[in-house]
Short mmCIF file of C-alpha atoms in Angstrom, two decimals:
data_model
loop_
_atom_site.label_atom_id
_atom_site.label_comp_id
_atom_site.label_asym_id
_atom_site.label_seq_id
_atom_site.Cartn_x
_atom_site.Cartn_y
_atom_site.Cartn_z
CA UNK O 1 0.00 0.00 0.00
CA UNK O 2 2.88 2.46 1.10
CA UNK O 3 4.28 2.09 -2.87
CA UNK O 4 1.12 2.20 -4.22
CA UNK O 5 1.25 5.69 -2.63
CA UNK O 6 4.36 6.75 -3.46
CA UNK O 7 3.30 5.75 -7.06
CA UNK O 8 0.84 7.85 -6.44
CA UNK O 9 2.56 11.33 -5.71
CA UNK O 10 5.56 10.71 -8.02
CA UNK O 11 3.26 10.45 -10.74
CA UNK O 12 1.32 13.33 -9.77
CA UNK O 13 4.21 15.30 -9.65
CA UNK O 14 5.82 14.56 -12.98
CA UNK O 15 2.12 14.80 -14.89
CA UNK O 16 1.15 18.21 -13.48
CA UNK O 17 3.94 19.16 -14.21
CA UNK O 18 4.95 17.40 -17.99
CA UNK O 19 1.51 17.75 -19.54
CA UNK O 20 2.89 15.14 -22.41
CA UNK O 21 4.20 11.67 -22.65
CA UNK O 22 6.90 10.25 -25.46
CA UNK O 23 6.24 9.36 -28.47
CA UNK O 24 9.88 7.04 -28.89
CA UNK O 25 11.93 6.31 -25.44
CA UNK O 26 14.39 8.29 -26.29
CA UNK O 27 12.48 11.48 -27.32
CA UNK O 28 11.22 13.54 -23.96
CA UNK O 29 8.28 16.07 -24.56
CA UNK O 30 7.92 18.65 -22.58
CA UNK O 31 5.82 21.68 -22.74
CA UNK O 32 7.96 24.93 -23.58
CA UNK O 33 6.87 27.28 -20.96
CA UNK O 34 7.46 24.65 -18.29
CA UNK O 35 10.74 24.13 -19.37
CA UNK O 36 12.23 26.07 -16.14
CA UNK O 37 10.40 23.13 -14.02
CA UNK O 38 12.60 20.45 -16.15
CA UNK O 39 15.42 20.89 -13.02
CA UNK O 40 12.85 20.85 -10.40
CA UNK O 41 10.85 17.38 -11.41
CA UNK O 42 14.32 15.41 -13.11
CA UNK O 43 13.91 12.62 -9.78
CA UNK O 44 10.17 12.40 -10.15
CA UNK O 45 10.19 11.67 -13.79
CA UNK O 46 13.15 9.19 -13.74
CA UNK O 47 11.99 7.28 -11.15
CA UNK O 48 9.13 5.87 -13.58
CA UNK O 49 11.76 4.04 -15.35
CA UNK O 50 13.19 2.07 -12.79
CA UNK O 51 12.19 0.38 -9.62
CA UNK O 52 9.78 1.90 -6.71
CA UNK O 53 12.06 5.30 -6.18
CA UNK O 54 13.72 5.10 -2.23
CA UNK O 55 11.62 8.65 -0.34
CA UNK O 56 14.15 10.16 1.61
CA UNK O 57 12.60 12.49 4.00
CA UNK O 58 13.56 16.38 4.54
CA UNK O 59 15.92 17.80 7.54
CA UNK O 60 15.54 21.37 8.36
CA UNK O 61 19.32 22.53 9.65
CA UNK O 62 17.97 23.87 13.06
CA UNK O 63 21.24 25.53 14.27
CA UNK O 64 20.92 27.36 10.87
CA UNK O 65 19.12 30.54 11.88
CA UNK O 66 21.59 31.95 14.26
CA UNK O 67 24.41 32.09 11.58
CA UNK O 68 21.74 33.79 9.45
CA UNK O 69 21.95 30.62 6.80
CA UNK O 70 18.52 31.24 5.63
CA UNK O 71 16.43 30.56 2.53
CA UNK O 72 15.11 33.77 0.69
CA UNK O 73 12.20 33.76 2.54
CA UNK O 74 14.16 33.76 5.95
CA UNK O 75 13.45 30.10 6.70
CA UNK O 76 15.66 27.41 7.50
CA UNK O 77 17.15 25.33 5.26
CA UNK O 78 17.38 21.77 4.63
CA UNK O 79 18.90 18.58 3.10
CA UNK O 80 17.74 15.08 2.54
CA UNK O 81 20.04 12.29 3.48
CA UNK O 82 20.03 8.78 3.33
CA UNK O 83 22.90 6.44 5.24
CA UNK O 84 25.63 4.19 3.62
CA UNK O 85 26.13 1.19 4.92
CA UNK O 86 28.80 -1.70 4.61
CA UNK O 87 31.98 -0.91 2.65
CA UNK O 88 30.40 2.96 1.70
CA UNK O 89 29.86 3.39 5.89
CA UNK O 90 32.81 6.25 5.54
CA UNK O 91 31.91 7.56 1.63
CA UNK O 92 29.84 10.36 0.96
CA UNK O 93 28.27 12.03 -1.47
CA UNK O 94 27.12 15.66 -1.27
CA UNK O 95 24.74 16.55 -4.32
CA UNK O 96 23.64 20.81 -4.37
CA UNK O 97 20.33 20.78 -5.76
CA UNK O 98 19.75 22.81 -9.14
CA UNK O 99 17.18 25.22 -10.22
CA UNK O 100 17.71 28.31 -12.37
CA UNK O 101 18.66 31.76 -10.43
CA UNK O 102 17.01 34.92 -9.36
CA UNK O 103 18.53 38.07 -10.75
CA UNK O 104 16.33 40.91 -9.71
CA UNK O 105 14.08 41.73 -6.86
CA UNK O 106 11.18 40.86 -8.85
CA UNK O 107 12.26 37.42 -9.50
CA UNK O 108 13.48 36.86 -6.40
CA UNK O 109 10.39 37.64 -4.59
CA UNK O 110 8.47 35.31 -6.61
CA UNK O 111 10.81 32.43 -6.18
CA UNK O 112 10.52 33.02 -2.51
CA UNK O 113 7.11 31.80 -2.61
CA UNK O 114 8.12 28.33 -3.99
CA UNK O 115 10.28 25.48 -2.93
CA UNK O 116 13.60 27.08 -5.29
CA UNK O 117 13.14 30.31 -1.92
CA UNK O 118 11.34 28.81 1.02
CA UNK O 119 11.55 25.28 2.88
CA UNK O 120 7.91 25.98 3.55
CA UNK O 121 7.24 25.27 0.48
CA UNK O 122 9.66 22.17 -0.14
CA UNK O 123 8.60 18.73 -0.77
CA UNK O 124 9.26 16.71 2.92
CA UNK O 125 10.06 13.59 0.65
CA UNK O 126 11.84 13.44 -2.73
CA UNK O 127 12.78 9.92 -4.58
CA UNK O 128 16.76 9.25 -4.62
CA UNK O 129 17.27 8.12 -7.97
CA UNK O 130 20.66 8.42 -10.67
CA UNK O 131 23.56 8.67 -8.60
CA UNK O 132 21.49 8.94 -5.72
CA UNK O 133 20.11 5.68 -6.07
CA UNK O 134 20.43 2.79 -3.34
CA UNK O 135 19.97 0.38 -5.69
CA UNK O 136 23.24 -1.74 -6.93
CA UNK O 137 21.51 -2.53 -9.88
CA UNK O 138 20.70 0.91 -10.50
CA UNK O 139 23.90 2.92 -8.96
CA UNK O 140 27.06 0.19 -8.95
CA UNK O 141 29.84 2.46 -7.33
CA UNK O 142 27.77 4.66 -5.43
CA UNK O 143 24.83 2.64 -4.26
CA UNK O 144 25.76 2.25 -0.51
CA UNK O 145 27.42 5.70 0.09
CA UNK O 146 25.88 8.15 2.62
CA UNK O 147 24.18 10.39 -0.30
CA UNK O 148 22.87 13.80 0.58
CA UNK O 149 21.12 16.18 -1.18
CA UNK O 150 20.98 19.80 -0.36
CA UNK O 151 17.79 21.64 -0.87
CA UNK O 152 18.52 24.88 -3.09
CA UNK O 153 16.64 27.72 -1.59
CA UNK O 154 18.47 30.90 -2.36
CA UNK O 155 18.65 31.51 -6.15
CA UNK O 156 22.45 32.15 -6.71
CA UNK O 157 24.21 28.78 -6.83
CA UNK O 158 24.85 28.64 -2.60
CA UNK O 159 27.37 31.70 -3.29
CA UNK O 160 25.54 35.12 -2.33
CA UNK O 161 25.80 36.79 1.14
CA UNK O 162 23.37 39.98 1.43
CA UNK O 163 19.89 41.19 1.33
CA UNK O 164 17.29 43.61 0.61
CA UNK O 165 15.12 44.81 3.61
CA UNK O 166 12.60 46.66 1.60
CA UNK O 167 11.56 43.51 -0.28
CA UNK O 168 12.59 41.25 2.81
CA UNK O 169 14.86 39.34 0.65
CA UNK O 170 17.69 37.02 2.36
CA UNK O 171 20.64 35.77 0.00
CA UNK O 172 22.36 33.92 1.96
CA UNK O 173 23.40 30.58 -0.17
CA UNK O 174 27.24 30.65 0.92
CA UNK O 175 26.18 30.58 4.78
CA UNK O 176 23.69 27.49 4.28
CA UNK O 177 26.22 25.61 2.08
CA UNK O 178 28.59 26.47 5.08
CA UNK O 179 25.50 25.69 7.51
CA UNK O 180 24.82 22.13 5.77
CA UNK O 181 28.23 20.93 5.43
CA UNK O 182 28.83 21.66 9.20
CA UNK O 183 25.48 20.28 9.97
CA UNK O 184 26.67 17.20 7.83
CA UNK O 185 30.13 16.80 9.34
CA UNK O 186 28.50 16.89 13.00
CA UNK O 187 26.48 13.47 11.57
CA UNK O 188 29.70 11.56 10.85
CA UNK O 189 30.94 13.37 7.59
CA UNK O 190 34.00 14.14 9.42
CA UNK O 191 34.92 10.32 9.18
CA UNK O 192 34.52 10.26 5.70
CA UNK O 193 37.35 8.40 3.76
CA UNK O 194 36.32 9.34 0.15
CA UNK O 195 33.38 12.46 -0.88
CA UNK O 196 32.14 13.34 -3.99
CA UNK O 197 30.51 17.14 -4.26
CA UNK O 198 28.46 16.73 -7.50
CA UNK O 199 25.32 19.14 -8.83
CA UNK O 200 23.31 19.75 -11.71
CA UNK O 201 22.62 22.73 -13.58
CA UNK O 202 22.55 25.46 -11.30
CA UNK O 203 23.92 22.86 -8.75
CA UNK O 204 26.26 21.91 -11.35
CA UNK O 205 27.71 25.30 -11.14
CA UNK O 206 27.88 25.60 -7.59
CA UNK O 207 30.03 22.43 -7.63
CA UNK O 208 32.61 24.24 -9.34
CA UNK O 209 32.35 26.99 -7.48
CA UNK O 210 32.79 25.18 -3.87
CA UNK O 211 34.72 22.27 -5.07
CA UNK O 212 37.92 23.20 -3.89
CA UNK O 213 36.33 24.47 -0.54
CA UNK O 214 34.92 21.36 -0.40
CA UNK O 215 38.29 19.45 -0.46
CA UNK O 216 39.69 22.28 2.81
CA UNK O 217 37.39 20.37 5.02
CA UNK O 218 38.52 17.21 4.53
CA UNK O 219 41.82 15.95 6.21
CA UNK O 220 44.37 14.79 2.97
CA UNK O 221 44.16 11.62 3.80
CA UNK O 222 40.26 11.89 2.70
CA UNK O 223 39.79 11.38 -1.25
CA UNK O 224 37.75 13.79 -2.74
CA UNK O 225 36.72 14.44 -5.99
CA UNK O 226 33.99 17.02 -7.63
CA UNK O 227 31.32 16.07 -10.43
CA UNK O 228 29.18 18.55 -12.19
CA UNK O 229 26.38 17.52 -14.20
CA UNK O 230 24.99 20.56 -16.89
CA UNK O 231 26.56 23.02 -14.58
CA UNK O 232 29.29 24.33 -17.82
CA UNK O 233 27.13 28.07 -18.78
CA UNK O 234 29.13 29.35 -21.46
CA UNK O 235 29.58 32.78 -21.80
CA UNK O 236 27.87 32.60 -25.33
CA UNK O 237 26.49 35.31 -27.85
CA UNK O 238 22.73 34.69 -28.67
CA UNK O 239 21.33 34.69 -32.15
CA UNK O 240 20.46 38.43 -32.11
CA UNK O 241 24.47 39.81 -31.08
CA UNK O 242 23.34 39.96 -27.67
CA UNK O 243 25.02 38.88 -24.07
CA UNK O 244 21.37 37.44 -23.14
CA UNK O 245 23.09 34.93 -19.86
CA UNK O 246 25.70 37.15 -19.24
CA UNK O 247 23.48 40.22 -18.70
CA UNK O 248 21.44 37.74 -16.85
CA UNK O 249 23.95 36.50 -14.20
CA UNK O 250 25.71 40.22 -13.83
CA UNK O 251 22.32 40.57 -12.13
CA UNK O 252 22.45 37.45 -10.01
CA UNK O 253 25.81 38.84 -8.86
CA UNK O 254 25.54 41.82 -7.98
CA UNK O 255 21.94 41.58 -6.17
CA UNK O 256 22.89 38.67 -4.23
CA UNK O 257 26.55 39.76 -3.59
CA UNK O 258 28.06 36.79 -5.12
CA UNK O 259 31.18 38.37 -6.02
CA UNK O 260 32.82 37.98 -2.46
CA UNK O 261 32.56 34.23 -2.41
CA UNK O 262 33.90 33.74 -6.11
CA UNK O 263 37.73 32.03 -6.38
CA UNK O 264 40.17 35.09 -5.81
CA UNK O 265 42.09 33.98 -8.70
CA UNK O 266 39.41 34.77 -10.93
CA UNK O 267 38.21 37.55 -9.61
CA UNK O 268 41.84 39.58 -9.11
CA UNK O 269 41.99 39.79 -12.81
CA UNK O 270 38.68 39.51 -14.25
CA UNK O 271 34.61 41.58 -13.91
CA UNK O 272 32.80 39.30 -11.23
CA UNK O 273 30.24 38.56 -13.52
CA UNK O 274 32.74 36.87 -15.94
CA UNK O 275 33.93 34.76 -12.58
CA UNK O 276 30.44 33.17 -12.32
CA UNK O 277 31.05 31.26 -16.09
CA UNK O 278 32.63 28.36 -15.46
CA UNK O 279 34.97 28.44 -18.51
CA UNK O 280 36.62 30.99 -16.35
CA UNK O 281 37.23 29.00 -13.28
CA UNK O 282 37.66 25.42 -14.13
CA UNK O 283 41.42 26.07 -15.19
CA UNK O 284 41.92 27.25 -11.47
CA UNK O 285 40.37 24.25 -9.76
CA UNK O 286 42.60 22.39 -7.71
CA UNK O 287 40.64 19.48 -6.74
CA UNK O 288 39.88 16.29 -9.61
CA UNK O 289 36.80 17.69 -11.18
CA UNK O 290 34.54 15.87 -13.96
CA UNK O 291 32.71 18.00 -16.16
CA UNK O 292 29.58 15.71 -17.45
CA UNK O 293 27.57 17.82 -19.75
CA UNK O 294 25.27 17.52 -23.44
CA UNK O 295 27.12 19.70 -26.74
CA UNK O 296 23.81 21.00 -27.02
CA UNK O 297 22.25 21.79 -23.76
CA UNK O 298 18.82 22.25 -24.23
CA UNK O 299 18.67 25.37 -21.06
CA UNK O 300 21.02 27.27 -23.00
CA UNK O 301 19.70 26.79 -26.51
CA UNK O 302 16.65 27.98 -24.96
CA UNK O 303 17.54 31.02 -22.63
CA UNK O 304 21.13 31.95 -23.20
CA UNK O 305 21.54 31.04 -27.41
CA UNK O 306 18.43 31.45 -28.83
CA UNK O 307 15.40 32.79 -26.32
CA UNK O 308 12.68 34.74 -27.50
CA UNK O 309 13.71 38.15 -26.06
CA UNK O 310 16.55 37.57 -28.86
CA UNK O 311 14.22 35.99 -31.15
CA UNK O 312 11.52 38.38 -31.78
CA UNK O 313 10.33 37.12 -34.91
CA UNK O 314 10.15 33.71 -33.97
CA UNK O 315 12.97 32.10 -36.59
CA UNK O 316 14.06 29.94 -33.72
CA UNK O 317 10.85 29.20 -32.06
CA UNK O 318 11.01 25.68 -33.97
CA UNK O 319 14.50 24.21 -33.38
CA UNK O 320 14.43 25.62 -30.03
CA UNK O 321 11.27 23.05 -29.31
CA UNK O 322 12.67 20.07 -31.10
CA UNK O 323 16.17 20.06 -32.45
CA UNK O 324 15.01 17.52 -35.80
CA UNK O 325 12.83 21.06 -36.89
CA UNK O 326 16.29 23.20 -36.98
CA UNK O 327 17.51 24.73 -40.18
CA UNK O 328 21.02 23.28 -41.92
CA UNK O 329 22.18 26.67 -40.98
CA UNK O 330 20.67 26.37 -37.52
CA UNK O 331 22.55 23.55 -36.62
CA UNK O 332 25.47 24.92 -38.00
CA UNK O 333 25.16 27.74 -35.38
CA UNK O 334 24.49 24.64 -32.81
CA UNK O 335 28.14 23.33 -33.67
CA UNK O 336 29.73 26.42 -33.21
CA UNK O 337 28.13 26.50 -29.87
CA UNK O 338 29.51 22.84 -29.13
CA UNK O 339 33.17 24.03 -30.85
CA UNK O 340 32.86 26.77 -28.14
CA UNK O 341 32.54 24.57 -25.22
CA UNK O 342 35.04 22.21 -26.46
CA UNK O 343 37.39 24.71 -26.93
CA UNK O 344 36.85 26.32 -23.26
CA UNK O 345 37.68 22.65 -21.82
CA UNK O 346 40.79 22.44 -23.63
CA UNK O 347 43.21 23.44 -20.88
CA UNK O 348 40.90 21.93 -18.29
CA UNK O 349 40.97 18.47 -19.90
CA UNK O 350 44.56 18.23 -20.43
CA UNK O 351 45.07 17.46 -16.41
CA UNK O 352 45.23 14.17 -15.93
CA UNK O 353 43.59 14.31 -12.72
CA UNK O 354 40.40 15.65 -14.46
CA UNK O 355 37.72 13.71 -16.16
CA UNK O 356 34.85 14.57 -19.35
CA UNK O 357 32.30 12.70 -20.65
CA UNK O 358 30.42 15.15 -23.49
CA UNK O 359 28.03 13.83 -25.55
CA UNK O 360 26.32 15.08 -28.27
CA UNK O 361 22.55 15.06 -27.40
CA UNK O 362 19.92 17.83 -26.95
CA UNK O 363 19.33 17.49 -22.61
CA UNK O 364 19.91 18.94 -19.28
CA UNK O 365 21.12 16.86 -16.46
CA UNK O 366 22.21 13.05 -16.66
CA UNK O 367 23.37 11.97 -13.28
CA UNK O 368 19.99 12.34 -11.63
CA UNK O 369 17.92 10.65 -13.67
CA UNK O 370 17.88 6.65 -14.14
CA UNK O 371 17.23 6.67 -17.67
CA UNK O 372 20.58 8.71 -18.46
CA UNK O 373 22.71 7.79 -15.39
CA UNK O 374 22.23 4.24 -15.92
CA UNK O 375 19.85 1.84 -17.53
CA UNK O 376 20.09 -0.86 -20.32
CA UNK O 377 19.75 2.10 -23.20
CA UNK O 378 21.58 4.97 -21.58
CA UNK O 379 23.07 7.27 -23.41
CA UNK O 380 26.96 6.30 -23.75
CA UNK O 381 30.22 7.31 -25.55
CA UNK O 382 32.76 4.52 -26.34
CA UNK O 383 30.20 2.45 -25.48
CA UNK O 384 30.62 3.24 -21.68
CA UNK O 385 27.55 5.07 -20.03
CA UNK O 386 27.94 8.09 -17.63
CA UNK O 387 27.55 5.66 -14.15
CA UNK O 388 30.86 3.58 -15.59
CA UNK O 389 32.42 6.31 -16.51
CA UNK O 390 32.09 8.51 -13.39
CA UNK O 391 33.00 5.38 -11.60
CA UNK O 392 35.86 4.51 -13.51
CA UNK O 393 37.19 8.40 -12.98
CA UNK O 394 36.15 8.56 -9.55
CA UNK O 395 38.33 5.32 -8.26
CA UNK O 396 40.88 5.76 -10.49
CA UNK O 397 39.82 2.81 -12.90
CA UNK O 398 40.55 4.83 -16.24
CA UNK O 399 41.39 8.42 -17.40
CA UNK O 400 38.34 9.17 -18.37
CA UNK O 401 37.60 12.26 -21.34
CA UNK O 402 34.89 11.30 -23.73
CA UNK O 403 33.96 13.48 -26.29
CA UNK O 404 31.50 11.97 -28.82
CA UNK O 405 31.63 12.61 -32.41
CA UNK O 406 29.01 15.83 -33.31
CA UNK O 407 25.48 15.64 -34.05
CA UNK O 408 23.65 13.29 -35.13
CA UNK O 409 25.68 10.88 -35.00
CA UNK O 410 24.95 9.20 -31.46
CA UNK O 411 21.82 7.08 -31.72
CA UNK O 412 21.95 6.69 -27.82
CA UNK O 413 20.96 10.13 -26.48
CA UNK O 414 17.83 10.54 -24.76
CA UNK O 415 16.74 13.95 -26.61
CA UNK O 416 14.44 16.56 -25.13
CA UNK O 417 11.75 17.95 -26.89
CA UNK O 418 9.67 20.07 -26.28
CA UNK O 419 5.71 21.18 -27.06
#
């Protein structure tokens, strides 16, 4: 009766959500203007595809408020965390939860009436599924790790300190990451033997952006590693000229106060604003970081490359809803975009401590969800799907930097497309 349940809600979430189905398994539809939920509802949709999802319940970080590690709304924040067990007793895996940003006051005080700004608002359960997965079947190297999953309340990637007391705004994402991780080490994280700090999207950047903070708590005897999923935001041009993301996160930045929490050796030479792109801090990242991302990621095509504000007369509006409707010379622009990211990982991938794994396939965030992380059709490059090849990185198994051939020639991506 309890699954039947939990069937129950995880299917309500995805389908009020996704108001369409697939046509082919590897074809995701989606309806355009919910495309910003496609972060929030990634666990609740995969976990259809596997085996009941494990519900791992929500813990507010009590001793939170006094440090002033608050969501947006000024409650407290919280994690969800579910115990290891046998050999992964001392292994831990810290996941920041993604979810787009707030750049203005506007947007901010909307998203602090929602789960991405408030814990009132969060869901007390969420299904641990991907990399979070319990299941050996599902999850073979990470399966029986403590895996945590901090909630993502304040809009900036877990790197602002300030607010605004006319709108009664906190921003406050670098005291709860501080606030979590204490809370976590407190609960035996302090023992840990080998972490992973890993994220998607917005998460994903976040990652990078704490990854080498991440390895200062640890004694050096601790191995750590960092894995971001979707979290590589170019600094890219849209279709009409314009700076659409950058413009977008200078206001992130400088509303939340971001800037004092970005890597110093960024920031000593370049605008704070360029310091929140990836491409300009991955070269300076000190701890073994994986970069797992899609050539043609489907947020940026759609709100950085080609969103409406730069496409006013609508020549986009196709190919950014299904990539098989794009132009020749549209995907042509599409390769330059994946020649671009290529080309910002070129120092980065040269380390041998780092790892890649970019494929070519129109999606946002692989580690999370079953079908991509790992399943008997997952997407994979070199025949090797992302679970392996995080694995094989993460323990030292393989130097692992796959870069698939461009579009279309993988037959093994599980394309989003949108309504």
């Amino acid at each position: 009766m309890g699954n039947l349940f939990w069937i129950g809600i995880v299917a309500a979430l995805v389908f009020g959500f996704w108001v369409d189905a697939f046509s082919a398994y590897q074809y995701h539809h989606f309806n355009e203007t919910e495309f910003s939920l496609l972060e929030a509802q990634e666990q609740a949709y995969s976990s259809l595809f596997g085996r009941f999802p494990l519900m791992v319940g929500l813990t507010l970080i009590q001793s939170a408020a006094a440090k002033g590690a608050v969501c947006l709304d000024g409650t407290l924040p919280g994690y969800h965390l579910h115990r290891g067990y046998g050999s992964g007793a001392n292994s831990w895996i810290v996941n920041l939860e993604g979810g787009g940003w707030c750049n203005d006051v506007r947007s901010c005080v909307y998203r602090k009436k929602t789960r991405r700004g408030s814990s009132t608002f969060m869901e007390k359960q969420i299904p641990f599924t991907g990399i979070l997965s319990n299941s050996a079947e599902d999850n073979p190297d990470f399966f029986n790790w403590n895996r945590v999953k901090i909630r993502y309340c304040d809009g900036a990637s877990f790197a602002g300190d300030g607010e605004h007391k006319a709108a009664q705004l906190q921003f406050r994402g670098q005291r709860i990451w501080l606030a979590a991780i204490e809370d976590l080490m407190s609960k035996g994280m302090r023992f840990a033997k080998q972490a992973l700090l890993s994220g998607c999207s917005a998460g994903g950047l976040a990652t990078i952006i704490h990854c080498d903070e991440f390895r200062g708590f640890f004694p050096h005897t601790t191995k750590v590693k960092c894995l971001s999923d979707a979290g590589l935001f170019l600094d890219a041009i849209d279709v009409s000229r314009g700076h659409t993301i950058r413009n977008f996160f200078s206001g992130v930045v400088g509303l939340q106060g971001v800037q004092k929490n970005l890597p110093a050796s960024c920031t000593n030479h370049l605008d704070p604003t360029l310091c929140f792109f990836p491409q300009n801090l991955i070269a300076g990242v000190r701890t073994p970081l994986f970069i797992l991302n899609t050539a043609y990621d489907s947020w940026q095509i759609q709100s950085s490359l080609a969103p409406s504000s730069a496409d006013p007369r609508g020549y986009w509006h196709d190919c950014r809803l299904n990539h098989a409707k794009c132009t020749a010379s549209q995907i042509q622009y599409l390769q330059g975009f994946r020649n671009q990211m290529l080309n910002a990982m070129k120092g980065f991938s040269r380390s041998y401590q780092n790892g890649l794994f970019i494929n070519s396939c129109f999606a946002h965030c692989q580690s999370e969800r079953q079908d991509t992380w790992f399943a008997d059709n997952s997407p994979v490059v070199g025949n090797k799907a992302i679970a392996l090849a995080v694995g094989d990185w993460y323990f030292d198994r393989a130097v692992v930097k796959a870069i698939d051939c461009p579009y279309p020639c993988d037959n093994t991506c599980h394309h989003l497309v949108f309504r």
